[in-house]
Coordinates of C-alpha atoms in Angstrom, one line a residue:
Chain A
M15 CA -68.7 -21.1 -131.1
S16 CA -71.2 -24.0 -130.5
E17 CA -70.4 -27.1 -132.5
G18 CA -72.0 -28.2 -135.7
T19 CA -75.2 -30.6 -136.1
V20 CA -73.9 -34.1 -136.5
I21 CA -76.7 -36.5 -138.3
L22 CA -75.6 -39.9 -137.0
K23 CA -77.5 -42.8 -139.1
L24 CA -77.4 -46.4 -137.8
G25 CA -78.0 -48.9 -140.3
G26 CA -80.4 -51.8 -139.6
S27 CA -77.7 -54.5 -139.8
V28 CA -76.3 -52.5 -137.0
I29 CA -79.0 -52.8 -134.1
T30 CA -81.3 -55.3 -135.2
F31 CA -80.2 -59.4 -136.2
K32 CA -80.6 -59.5 -139.8
D33 CA -81.4 -63.4 -139.9
G34 CA -83.7 -63.0 -136.9
F35 CA -87.5 -61.9 -137.6
M36 CA -88.3 -58.3 -135.7
E37 CA -85.1 -58.7 -133.5
A38 CA -83.0 -55.7 -132.2
N39 CA -79.8 -56.3 -130.7
P40 CA -79.8 -54.6 -127.3
A41 CA -76.3 -55.1 -126.5
S42 CA -75.3 -52.9 -129.6
L43 CA -77.8 -50.4 -128.9
S44 CA -76.9 -50.2 -125.0
R45 CA -73.3 -50.0 -126.2
L46 CA -74.4 -47.1 -129.1
A47 CA -76.1 -45.6 -126.7
S48 CA -73.2 -45.4 -124.0
E49 CA -71.2 -43.7 -126.7
I50 CA -73.4 -41.1 -128.1
H51 CA -73.6 -40.4 -124.2
E52 CA -69.8 -40.1 -123.7
A53 CA -69.3 -38.2 -127.1
G54 CA -71.7 -35.7 -125.6
R55 CA -72.3 -33.6 -129.0
E56 CA -74.8 -30.9 -128.3
K57 CA -76.8 -31.0 -131.6
L58 CA -77.1 -34.7 -132.6
V59 CA -79.6 -36.2 -134.9
L60 CA -80.0 -40.4 -134.8
V61 CA -81.8 -41.7 -138.1
H62 CA -81.9 -45.8 -137.8
G63 CA -82.7 -48.4 -140.9
G64 CA -85.2 -51.1 -140.3
G65 CA -83.1 -54.3 -140.4
S66 CA -84.9 -57.8 -139.5
F67 CA -88.0 -55.1 -138.5
G68 CA -88.2 -53.4 -141.8
H69 CA -87.4 -55.6 -144.6
P70 CA -89.0 -58.8 -144.7
L71 CA -92.1 -57.0 -144.6
A72 CA -91.4 -54.6 -146.9
F73 CA -90.8 -57.3 -149.1
K74 CA -93.8 -59.7 -148.3
Y75 CA -96.3 -56.9 -149.1
K76 CA -94.4 -55.9 -151.8
L77 CA -94.1 -52.1 -150.9
H78 CA -91.0 -51.1 -153.1
E79 CA -93.4 -51.5 -155.9
G80 CA -95.6 -48.3 -154.5
F81 CA -99.2 -48.9 -154.5
R82 CA -101.0 -51.3 -156.2
D83 CA -104.1 -52.6 -154.6
Y84 CA -106.0 -52.3 -151.3
G85 CA -104.4 -55.4 -149.5
Q86 CA -100.9 -53.5 -149.6
L87 CA -102.2 -51.1 -147.6
E88 CA -102.4 -53.9 -144.6
G89 CA -98.8 -53.8 -145.7
F90 CA -98.4 -50.0 -145.2
S91 CA -99.8 -50.4 -141.5
R92 CA -97.4 -53.4 -140.8
V93 CA -94.2 -51.8 -141.9
H94 CA -94.6 -48.8 -139.8
L95 CA -95.7 -50.7 -136.6
A96 CA -92.7 -52.6 -137.0
M97 CA -90.4 -49.7 -137.9
R98 CA -92.0 -47.9 -135.2
K99 CA -91.3 -50.6 -132.3
L100 CA -87.6 -50.3 -133.3
N101 CA -88.0 -47.0 -133.0
R102 CA -89.1 -47.2 -129.4
I103 CA -86.6 -49.9 -128.4
V104 CA -83.6 -47.0 -129.8
V105 CA -85.1 -44.6 -128.0
E106 CA -85.5 -46.6 -124.8
S107 CA -81.9 -47.3 -125.4
I108 CA -81.0 -43.5 -125.4
L109 CA -83.0 -42.9 -122.3
A110 CA -81.9 -45.2 -120.6
Q111 CA -78.6 -43.5 -121.1
G112 CA -80.3 -40.5 -119.4
L113 CA -80.1 -38.8 -122.4
K114 CA -83.3 -37.1 -123.9
A115 CA -84.6 -38.4 -127.1
V116 CA -88.1 -38.2 -128.8
G117 CA -88.9 -40.6 -132.0
I118 CA -89.9 -38.7 -134.7
Q119 CA -92.2 -40.5 -137.5
P120 CA -91.1 -39.7 -141.3
S121 CA -94.6 -41.1 -142.4
S122 CA -96.3 -37.8 -140.6
C123 CA -93.8 -35.0 -141.6
V124 CA -92.5 -36.2 -145.2
I125 CA -94.0 -36.7 -148.9
T126 CA -91.9 -37.8 -151.4
R127 CA -92.3 -37.8 -155.3
S128 CA -91.4 -41.0 -157.5
G129 CA -89.3 -42.3 -154.1
R130 CA -87.4 -38.8 -153.4
I131 CA -88.8 -36.6 -150.7
E132 CA -91.1 -33.5 -151.9
R133 CA -91.5 -32.3 -148.6
F134 CA -90.4 -32.3 -145.3
E135 CA -91.9 -30.7 -142.5
T136 CA -88.6 -30.5 -139.9
T137 CA -89.9 -27.2 -137.7
P138 CA -90.6 -29.4 -134.5
L139 CA -87.5 -31.5 -135.4
E140 CA -85.5 -28.4 -135.0
K141 CA -87.0 -27.3 -131.8
M142 CA -86.5 -30.6 -130.3
L143 CA -82.7 -30.1 -130.8
E144 CA -82.7 -26.2 -129.7
L145 CA -84.4 -27.6 -126.4
G146 CA -81.7 -30.3 -126.3
I147 CA -83.7 -33.3 -127.1
T148 CA -82.0 -35.7 -129.4
P149 CA -85.0 -36.2 -132.3
V150 CA -84.8 -40.4 -134.2
L151 CA -85.9 -40.6 -137.4
Y152 CA -86.2 -44.0 -139.2
G153 CA -86.5 -45.6 -142.3
D154 CA -90.4 -45.8 -142.8
V155 CA -93.2 -46.3 -145.4
V156 CA -94.2 -42.7 -146.5
P157 CA -97.3 -41.5 -148.4
D158 CA -95.9 -40.8 -152.4
L159 CA -97.8 -38.4 -154.6
E160 CA -97.1 -40.3 -157.7
R161 CA -97.1 -43.7 -156.3
G162 CA -99.3 -44.1 -153.4
F163 CA -96.6 -44.6 -151.2
S164 CA -93.0 -46.0 -151.3
I165 CA -90.4 -46.9 -149.0
L166 CA -88.0 -44.1 -147.5
S167 CA -84.3 -44.7 -146.6
G168 CA -83.0 -43.7 -143.6
D169 CA -79.8 -42.7 -145.7
Q170 CA -81.9 -40.5 -148.1
I171 CA -83.7 -39.3 -144.6
A172 CA -79.8 -38.2 -143.4
S173 CA -78.7 -36.8 -146.7
Y174 CA -81.8 -34.4 -146.6
L175 CA -81.4 -33.3 -143.2
G176 CA -77.2 -32.5 -143.5
I177 CA -78.2 -30.5 -146.2
R178 CA -81.5 -28.8 -144.7
L179 CA -79.5 -28.8 -141.0
N180 CA -76.8 -27.6 -142.5
A181 CA -74.8 -30.3 -141.0
E182 CA -71.4 -30.1 -140.1
W183 CA -71.3 -34.0 -140.6
I184 CA -73.1 -36.9 -141.4
I185 CA -71.6 -40.2 -139.9
L186 CA -72.8 -43.8 -141.4
G187 CA -72.4 -46.5 -138.9
T188 CA -72.2 -49.5 -141.1
D189 CA -71.5 -53.1 -140.4
V190 CA -68.2 -52.6 -142.2
D191 CA -65.3 -50.1 -141.9
G192 CA -65.5 -48.2 -144.9
L193 CA -65.2 -47.9 -148.6
Y194 CA -62.4 -50.4 -150.0
T195 CA -61.0 -50.3 -153.2
G196 CA -63.2 -53.8 -153.6
D197 CA -64.5 -56.5 -152.2
P198 CA -62.9 -57.2 -148.8
K199 CA -64.1 -60.2 -148.1
R200 CA -63.1 -61.8 -152.2
D201 CA -60.4 -59.7 -152.9
P202 CA -57.1 -59.6 -150.2
E203 CA -55.7 -57.0 -152.6
A204 CA -58.8 -54.6 -151.6
K205 CA -57.5 -51.6 -149.5
L206 CA -59.6 -49.5 -147.1
L207 CA -59.9 -45.7 -148.6
E208 CA -59.1 -43.6 -145.3
K209 CA -60.4 -40.5 -147.7
V210 CA -61.7 -39.8 -150.6
T211 CA -63.1 -36.6 -152.5
L212 CA -66.0 -36.1 -154.0
D213 CA -64.4 -36.2 -157.7
G214 CA -62.5 -39.9 -156.6
L215 CA -65.9 -40.7 -155.5
K216 CA -67.8 -40.5 -158.7
R217 CA -64.5 -42.2 -160.5
I218 CA -64.8 -45.0 -158.1
I219 CA -68.7 -45.2 -158.7
D220 CA -68.4 -45.4 -161.9
E221 CA -65.6 -48.1 -162.5
I222 CA -67.9 -50.4 -160.0
G223 CA -70.8 -49.6 -162.4
E224 CA -68.9 -52.1 -165.2
S225 CA -68.4 -54.6 -162.5
S226 CA -70.6 -57.1 -161.9
T227 CA -68.6 -58.8 -159.2
L228 CA -68.5 -56.6 -156.5
D229 CA -71.9 -57.0 -154.9
V230 CA -71.2 -56.1 -151.5
T231 CA -69.2 -52.9 -152.6
K232 CA -72.0 -52.1 -154.8
G233 CA -74.9 -52.3 -151.7
M234 CA -72.4 -49.9 -150.4
Y235 CA -71.8 -47.1 -152.9
G236 CA -75.3 -47.2 -153.2
K237 CA -75.4 -45.6 -149.9
I238 CA -72.8 -43.7 -150.7
M239 CA -74.7 -42.3 -153.8
E240 CA -77.7 -41.3 -151.6
L241 CA -75.5 -39.2 -149.7
I242 CA -73.7 -37.8 -152.8
P243 CA -76.3 -34.4 -152.3
A244 CA -74.8 -33.9 -148.9
I245 CA -71.3 -34.0 -150.0
E246 CA -71.8 -31.3 -152.7
K247 CA -73.3 -28.9 -150.2
G248 CA -69.9 -29.2 -147.8
V249 CA -71.7 -31.8 -145.5
K250 CA -69.0 -34.1 -144.3
V251 CA -69.4 -37.6 -144.8
L252 CA -67.4 -40.4 -142.8
I253 CA -68.4 -43.8 -142.6
V254 CA -67.7 -46.0 -139.8
N255 CA -67.9 -49.4 -138.8
A256 CA -70.5 -49.2 -135.8
K257 CA -70.2 -52.9 -134.7
E258 CA -66.7 -52.0 -133.5
R259 CA -66.2 -50.4 -130.0
D260 CA -65.8 -47.0 -130.0
R261 CA -66.0 -46.2 -133.6
V262 CA -69.2 -44.2 -133.0
L263 CA -67.4 -42.3 -130.1
K264 CA -64.7 -41.3 -131.8
A265 CA -66.7 -40.2 -135.2
L266 CA -68.4 -38.0 -133.0
R267 CA -65.7 -36.5 -131.3
S268 CA -64.4 -35.9 -134.4
E269 CA -61.4 -37.8 -133.4
K270 CA -59.0 -40.0 -135.9
V271 CA -60.6 -43.9 -136.5
R272 CA -60.7 -46.2 -138.9
G273 CA -63.2 -45.1 -141.6
T274 CA -63.0 -43.6 -144.9
L275 CA -64.0 -39.7 -144.6
I276 CA -65.7 -38.3 -148.1
L277 CA -64.9 -34.5 -148.8
R278 CA -66.0 -32.3 -151.2
S279 CA -62.9 -31.5 -152.7
Chain B
M16 CA -121.1 -37.4 -155.0
S17 CA -118.7 -38.3 -152.9
E18 CA -119.0 -38.5 -149.3
G19 CA -117.9 -35.5 -146.7
T20 CA -115.0 -35.5 -145.1
V21 CA -115.7 -36.7 -140.9
I22 CA -113.3 -36.2 -138.2
L23 CA -114.2 -38.6 -134.8
K24 CA -112.5 -37.2 -131.8
L25 CA -112.8 -40.5 -128.9
G26 CA -111.9 -39.4 -125.7
G27 CA -109.6 -40.8 -123.4
S28 CA -111.9 -41.6 -120.6
V29 CA -113.9 -43.8 -123.7
I30 CA -111.0 -45.8 -124.6
T31 CA -109.2 -46.3 -121.6
F32 CA -109.6 -46.8 -117.3
K33 CA -109.4 -43.3 -116.2
D34 CA -108.7 -44.5 -112.8
G35 CA -106.2 -47.2 -113.8
F36 CA -102.7 -46.0 -114.6
M37 CA -102.1 -46.8 -118.8
E38 CA -104.5 -49.0 -118.6
A39 CA -106.8 -49.3 -122.3
N40 CA -110.0 -50.7 -122.8
P41 CA -110.1 -53.5 -124.8
A42 CA -114.0 -54.1 -125.1
S43 CA -114.9 -50.4 -125.4
L44 CA -112.3 -50.3 -128.3
S45 CA -113.0 -53.2 -130.1
R46 CA -116.8 -52.3 -130.0
L47 CA -116.2 -48.6 -131.2
A48 CA -113.8 -50.1 -133.9
S49 CA -116.5 -52.8 -135.3
E50 CA -119.1 -49.8 -135.5
I51 CA -116.3 -48.1 -137.6
H52 CA -116.4 -50.7 -139.8
E53 CA -120.1 -51.1 -140.0
A54 CA -120.4 -47.2 -141.0
G55 CA -118.4 -47.2 -143.7
R56 CA -117.2 -43.8 -144.1
E57 CA -115.1 -43.5 -147.2
K58 CA -112.9 -40.2 -145.4
L59 CA -112.6 -40.9 -141.4
V60 CA -109.6 -39.2 -139.5
L61 CA -109.4 -40.5 -135.8
V62 CA -108.1 -38.2 -133.3
H63 CA -108.0 -40.3 -129.7
G64 CA -107.3 -38.5 -126.2
G65 CA -104.9 -39.9 -123.5
G66 CA -107.3 -41.0 -120.5
S67 CA -105.1 -43.0 -117.7
F68 CA -102.0 -42.7 -121.1
G69 CA -101.5 -39.1 -121.2
H70 CA -103.1 -37.5 -118.3
P71 CA -101.2 -39.1 -115.2
L72 CA -97.6 -38.7 -116.4
A73 CA -98.2 -34.8 -118.4
F74 CA -99.2 -33.7 -114.4
K75 CA -95.8 -35.8 -112.6
Y76 CA -93.8 -33.6 -115.0
K77 CA -95.7 -30.8 -115.0
L78 CA -95.9 -30.2 -118.7
H79 CA -98.3 -28.1 -118.8
E80 CA -96.3 -25.7 -117.9
G81 CA -94.0 -25.7 -120.3
F82 CA -91.0 -26.1 -120.4
R83 CA -88.9 -24.8 -117.1
D84 CA -86.2 -27.0 -116.8
Y85 CA -83.8 -30.2 -118.8
G86 CA -85.7 -32.6 -116.6
Q87 CA -88.7 -32.0 -117.9
L88 CA -87.6 -33.2 -121.3
E89 CA -87.9 -36.9 -119.7
G90 CA -91.5 -36.1 -119.4
F91 CA -92.0 -34.6 -123.3
S92 CA -90.2 -38.6 -123.9
R93 CA -92.1 -40.4 -121.5
V94 CA -95.6 -38.6 -122.3
H95 CA -95.0 -39.1 -126.0
L96 CA -93.9 -42.7 -125.7
A97 CA -97.1 -43.6 -123.5
M98 CA -99.5 -41.8 -126.0
R99 CA -97.7 -43.9 -128.7
K100 CA -98.6 -47.3 -127.1
L101 CA -102.4 -46.1 -126.8
N102 CA -102.3 -45.1 -130.6
R103 CA -100.4 -48.9 -131.5
I104 CA -103.5 -50.2 -129.4
V105 CA -106.5 -48.2 -131.4
V106 CA -104.6 -48.7 -134.7
E107 CA -104.3 -52.2 -134.0
S108 CA -108.3 -52.2 -133.2
I109 CA -109.1 -50.6 -136.3
L110 CA -106.4 -53.1 -138.3
A111 CA -108.4 -56.0 -137.0
Q112 CA -111.6 -55.1 -137.8
G113 CA -109.7 -55.2 -141.7
L114 CA -110.0 -51.6 -142.6
K115 CA -106.1 -49.7 -143.0
A116 CA -105.0 -47.3 -140.5
V117 CA -101.8 -45.7 -139.8
G118 CA -100.8 -43.6 -136.6
I119 CA -99.8 -39.8 -137.0
Q120 CA -97.8 -38.7 -134.6
P121 CA -98.5 -35.4 -133.5
S122 CA -94.8 -33.7 -132.1
S123 CA -93.7 -35.0 -135.7
C124 CA -96.1 -32.7 -137.6
V125 CA -97.1 -29.8 -135.2
I126 CA -95.6 -27.0 -133.5
T127 CA -97.7 -24.2 -131.4
R128 CA -97.2 -21.0 -130.2
S129 CA -98.2 -20.8 -127.2
G130 CA -100.0 -23.8 -126.6
R131 CA -102.5 -23.1 -130.1
I132 CA -101.0 -24.5 -133.2
E133 CA -99.2 -22.9 -135.6
R134 CA -97.9 -25.2 -138.4
F135 CA -99.7 -28.8 -139.6
E136 CA -98.1 -30.2 -142.2
T137 CA -101.1 -32.7 -143.6
T138 CA -100.0 -33.4 -146.6
P139 CA -99.1 -36.7 -146.1
L140 CA -102.4 -37.5 -143.6
E141 CA -104.4 -35.9 -147.1
K142 CA -103.0 -38.4 -149.2
M143 CA -103.2 -41.1 -147.0
L144 CA -107.0 -40.3 -146.8
E145 CA -107.0 -40.2 -150.5
L146 CA -105.3 -44.1 -150.3
G147 CA -108.3 -44.9 -148.2
I148 CA -106.3 -45.1 -144.8
T149 CA -107.7 -43.8 -141.5
P150 CA -105.3 -41.8 -139.9
V151 CA -105.1 -41.9 -136.2
L152 CA -104.2 -38.6 -134.2
Y153 CA -104.0 -38.4 -130.9
G154 CA -103.1 -35.6 -128.3
D155 CA -99.5 -35.2 -127.5
V156 CA -97.1 -33.1 -126.4
V157 CA -95.6 -31.3 -129.1
P158 CA -92.3 -28.4 -129.7
D159 CA -93.9 -25.1 -128.7
L160 CA -92.2 -21.3 -130.6
E161 CA -92.7 -19.7 -127.2
R162 CA -92.9 -22.6 -124.4
G163 CA -90.7 -25.3 -125.4
F164 CA -93.2 -28.0 -125.7
S165 CA -96.7 -28.4 -124.8
I166 CA -100.0 -30.2 -124.5
L167 CA -101.7 -30.4 -127.5
S168 CA -105.5 -31.7 -127.2
G169 CA -107.3 -34.1 -129.3
D170 CA -110.0 -31.7 -129.4
Q171 CA -107.8 -28.7 -130.6
I172 CA -106.2 -31.0 -133.3
A173 CA -110.1 -32.4 -134.1
S174 CA -111.0 -28.9 -134.2
Y175 CA -108.0 -27.5 -136.4
L176 CA -108.3 -30.9 -139.1
G177 CA -112.4 -29.8 -139.3
I178 CA -111.4 -26.8 -141.1
R179 CA -108.5 -27.4 -142.4
L180 CA -110.1 -30.2 -144.3
N181 CA -113.4 -28.5 -145.4
A182 CA -114.6 -32.3 -143.5
E183 CA -118.2 -32.2 -143.1
W184 CA -118.8 -33.1 -139.6
I185 CA -117.0 -33.3 -136.2
I186 CA -117.8 -36.3 -134.0
L187 CA -117.2 -36.1 -130.3
G188 CA -117.5 -39.0 -129.1
T189 CA -117.4 -38.7 -124.7
D190 CA -118.8 -40.2 -121.5
V191 CA -121.9 -37.9 -121.7
D192 CA -125.1 -38.2 -124.3
G193 CA -124.4 -34.0 -124.6
L194 CA -125.1 -30.8 -123.3
Y195 CA -127.4 -30.5 -121.0
T196 CA -129.1 -27.0 -119.5
G197 CA -126.9 -28.0 -116.3
D198 CA -125.5 -31.0 -114.5
P199 CA -126.9 -33.9 -114.8
K200 CA -125.7 -35.6 -112.0
R201 CA -126.8 -32.6 -109.4
D202 CA -129.8 -31.3 -111.3
P203 CA -132.9 -33.5 -111.9
E204 CA -134.3 -30.5 -114.2
A205 CA -131.3 -30.8 -116.5
K206 CA -132.5 -31.2 -119.8
L207 CA -130.0 -32.8 -123.1
L208 CA -129.5 -30.1 -125.5
E209 CA -130.5 -31.7 -128.7
K210 CA -129.8 -28.6 -131.1
V211 CA -127.9 -25.6 -130.9
T212 CA -126.9 -22.6 -132.8
L213 CA -123.7 -20.7 -132.4
D214 CA -125.4 -18.3 -130.9
G215 CA -127.2 -20.2 -128.2
L216 CA -123.8 -22.0 -127.5
K217 CA -122.1 -18.5 -126.9
R218 CA -125.3 -17.5 -124.2
I219 CA -125.1 -20.8 -122.6
I220 CA -121.0 -20.3 -122.2
D221 CA -121.5 -17.2 -120.5
E222 CA -124.1 -18.4 -118.1
I223 CA -121.4 -20.9 -117.3
G224 CA -119.0 -18.8 -117.0
E225 CA -120.8 -16.6 -114.1
S226 CA -121.9 -20.0 -112.0
S227 CA -119.2 -22.1 -110.0
T228 CA -121.1 -24.7 -109.1
L229 CA -121.5 -26.4 -112.6
D230 CA -118.1 -28.2 -112.8
V231 CA -118.8 -31.4 -114.4
T232 CA -120.4 -29.1 -117.4
K233 CA -117.7 -26.6 -117.1
G234 CA -115.7 -29.4 -118.5
M235 CA -117.6 -30.3 -121.3
Y236 CA -118.0 -26.7 -122.4
G237 CA -114.1 -26.7 -121.8
K238 CA -113.9 -28.9 -125.2
I239 CA -117.0 -27.3 -127.2
M240 CA -114.8 -23.8 -126.8
E241 CA -112.1 -25.5 -128.9
L242 CA -114.8 -26.2 -131.1
I243 CA -116.0 -23.0 -132.1
P244 CA -113.7 -21.9 -134.5
A245 CA -114.6 -25.0 -136.8
I246 CA -118.5 -24.5 -136.1
E247 CA -118.1 -21.1 -137.4
K248 CA -116.7 -22.2 -141.0
G249 CA -119.8 -24.2 -141.3
V250 CA -118.6 -27.7 -139.9
K251 CA -121.3 -29.5 -138.1
V252 CA -120.6 -31.0 -134.6
L253 CA -122.3 -33.8 -133.0
I254 CA -121.4 -35.1 -129.7
V255 CA -122.7 -38.5 -128.8
N256 CA -122.3 -40.8 -125.7
A257 CA -119.6 -43.3 -127.4
K258 CA -119.5 -45.5 -124.4
E259 CA -123.5 -46.6 -125.0
R260 CA -123.6 -49.0 -128.0
D261 CA -124.2 -47.8 -131.6
R262 CA -124.4 -44.2 -130.6
V263 CA -121.2 -43.5 -132.4
L264 CA -122.1 -45.9 -135.6
K265 CA -125.6 -43.9 -136.0
A266 CA -123.4 -40.5 -135.7
L267 CA -121.1 -41.5 -138.7
R268 CA -124.4 -42.7 -140.9
S269 CA -125.9 -39.5 -140.3
E270 CA -129.1 -41.4 -138.7
K271 CA -130.8 -39.8 -135.8
V272 CA -129.1 -40.6 -132.9
R273 CA -129.4 -39.3 -128.8
G274 CA -126.7 -36.6 -128.6
T275 CA -125.8 -32.9 -129.0
L276 CA -126.0 -31.2 -132.7
I277 CA -124.4 -27.7 -133.0
L278 CA -124.4 -26.1 -136.0
R279 CA -123.4 -22.3 -137.2
S280 CA -127.0 -21.2 -137.3

């Protein structure tokens, strides 16, 4: 039986230095590329965030507000060019391992409506997977039918492709170990959740919603919210700390690894 | 009445040094970007060829033969990265004029069958045009349903978009003045054809087909063959020498200019 498809999302904080300006983290990228190579998955789609390549520029041009004036279109160009630059660095890291990878530009093949994916041409990407190429997508500014343009996050892309490609796994490589019962940086009682069902997750999200102190955790649950549609369709989600050596490798190999596993039931 | 859409194709020989290896021609690009700016067309789609960025690498990996072995996939990556680099340079030239431009990656949104476009997701591109952005496409390696991958020329993209976007004009910016009755480099009697109809063009192509000496001219007619479907749909085609100052400017303004005009009838 052929292996299932895996969508691996690498957070911007893992592959760039967040406090820099358009500064990639080559050591981290090289290690992760080597783990991806070692894992030897047949069908892998890589999606990455923007970190210090995307966020500062997107903020400068107020792209999250959608199209307000012509001047912002410069921002559309600039943010996209910055993300393309990061994408090239990621693709080159993968190629350096002898793997085959081709970047895929979301703003060429996706259109959103009020920030949600409305159309996504995935035929070229699927053909690449079939050939043995790892498509590498990224968070991008994309044309939007209502707002002119909007920021499409890597998380939304990962969730969408998880469903569309009927993926076995979505692996979220982040800079934390997984989901906690509280904010591990403030609360010494906070425990890592090793396994959560969709119902359990929804209960936790409700509780978080009522709290105003758990900012860090909230950010994390925000990412998870994006993945709920995929989890509902039966795609297994695993959150691991991609800054720690071999966590992504083990996740890709479906081996036991520290992290949070989220299942439909 | 709003202006019609124009597809401007710039040949690789115009924007790169053909004898170099991945060497752009910044002076030529900067002049052309300034002509594009001065022309002030509302709806412009730019398509460029590969020149010394595309051809040498594509040849090295034998990409024109389609998918034969896994090693060629490295070529898919490398040729695409090279073309993306040239595309960035073209986009930056346009941005430097204060215009808004976003590159569009054909291998993200096009799939071919035996080298011919089978699907082309143009919604994002059309939305960009509506916003006032100039989409900038390029010849690329794209996934192919029969051959694994194939080389998609800028000429085929220009012709396809001319039809799909119901364009008023396709302007071919090349390194010659237009179509001649013979090879102007060998035949002093060769005359520039200022205006040709589709029937006239087909007659000429038949004649050329029987001759084995007109290599240069043959190459040019090959490009025109690609555009016949668009001409049949009523898109006007104008071939001008983009290496000569103000030819592209005049063409974009629909002013009288040295070149070859091809009309359906």
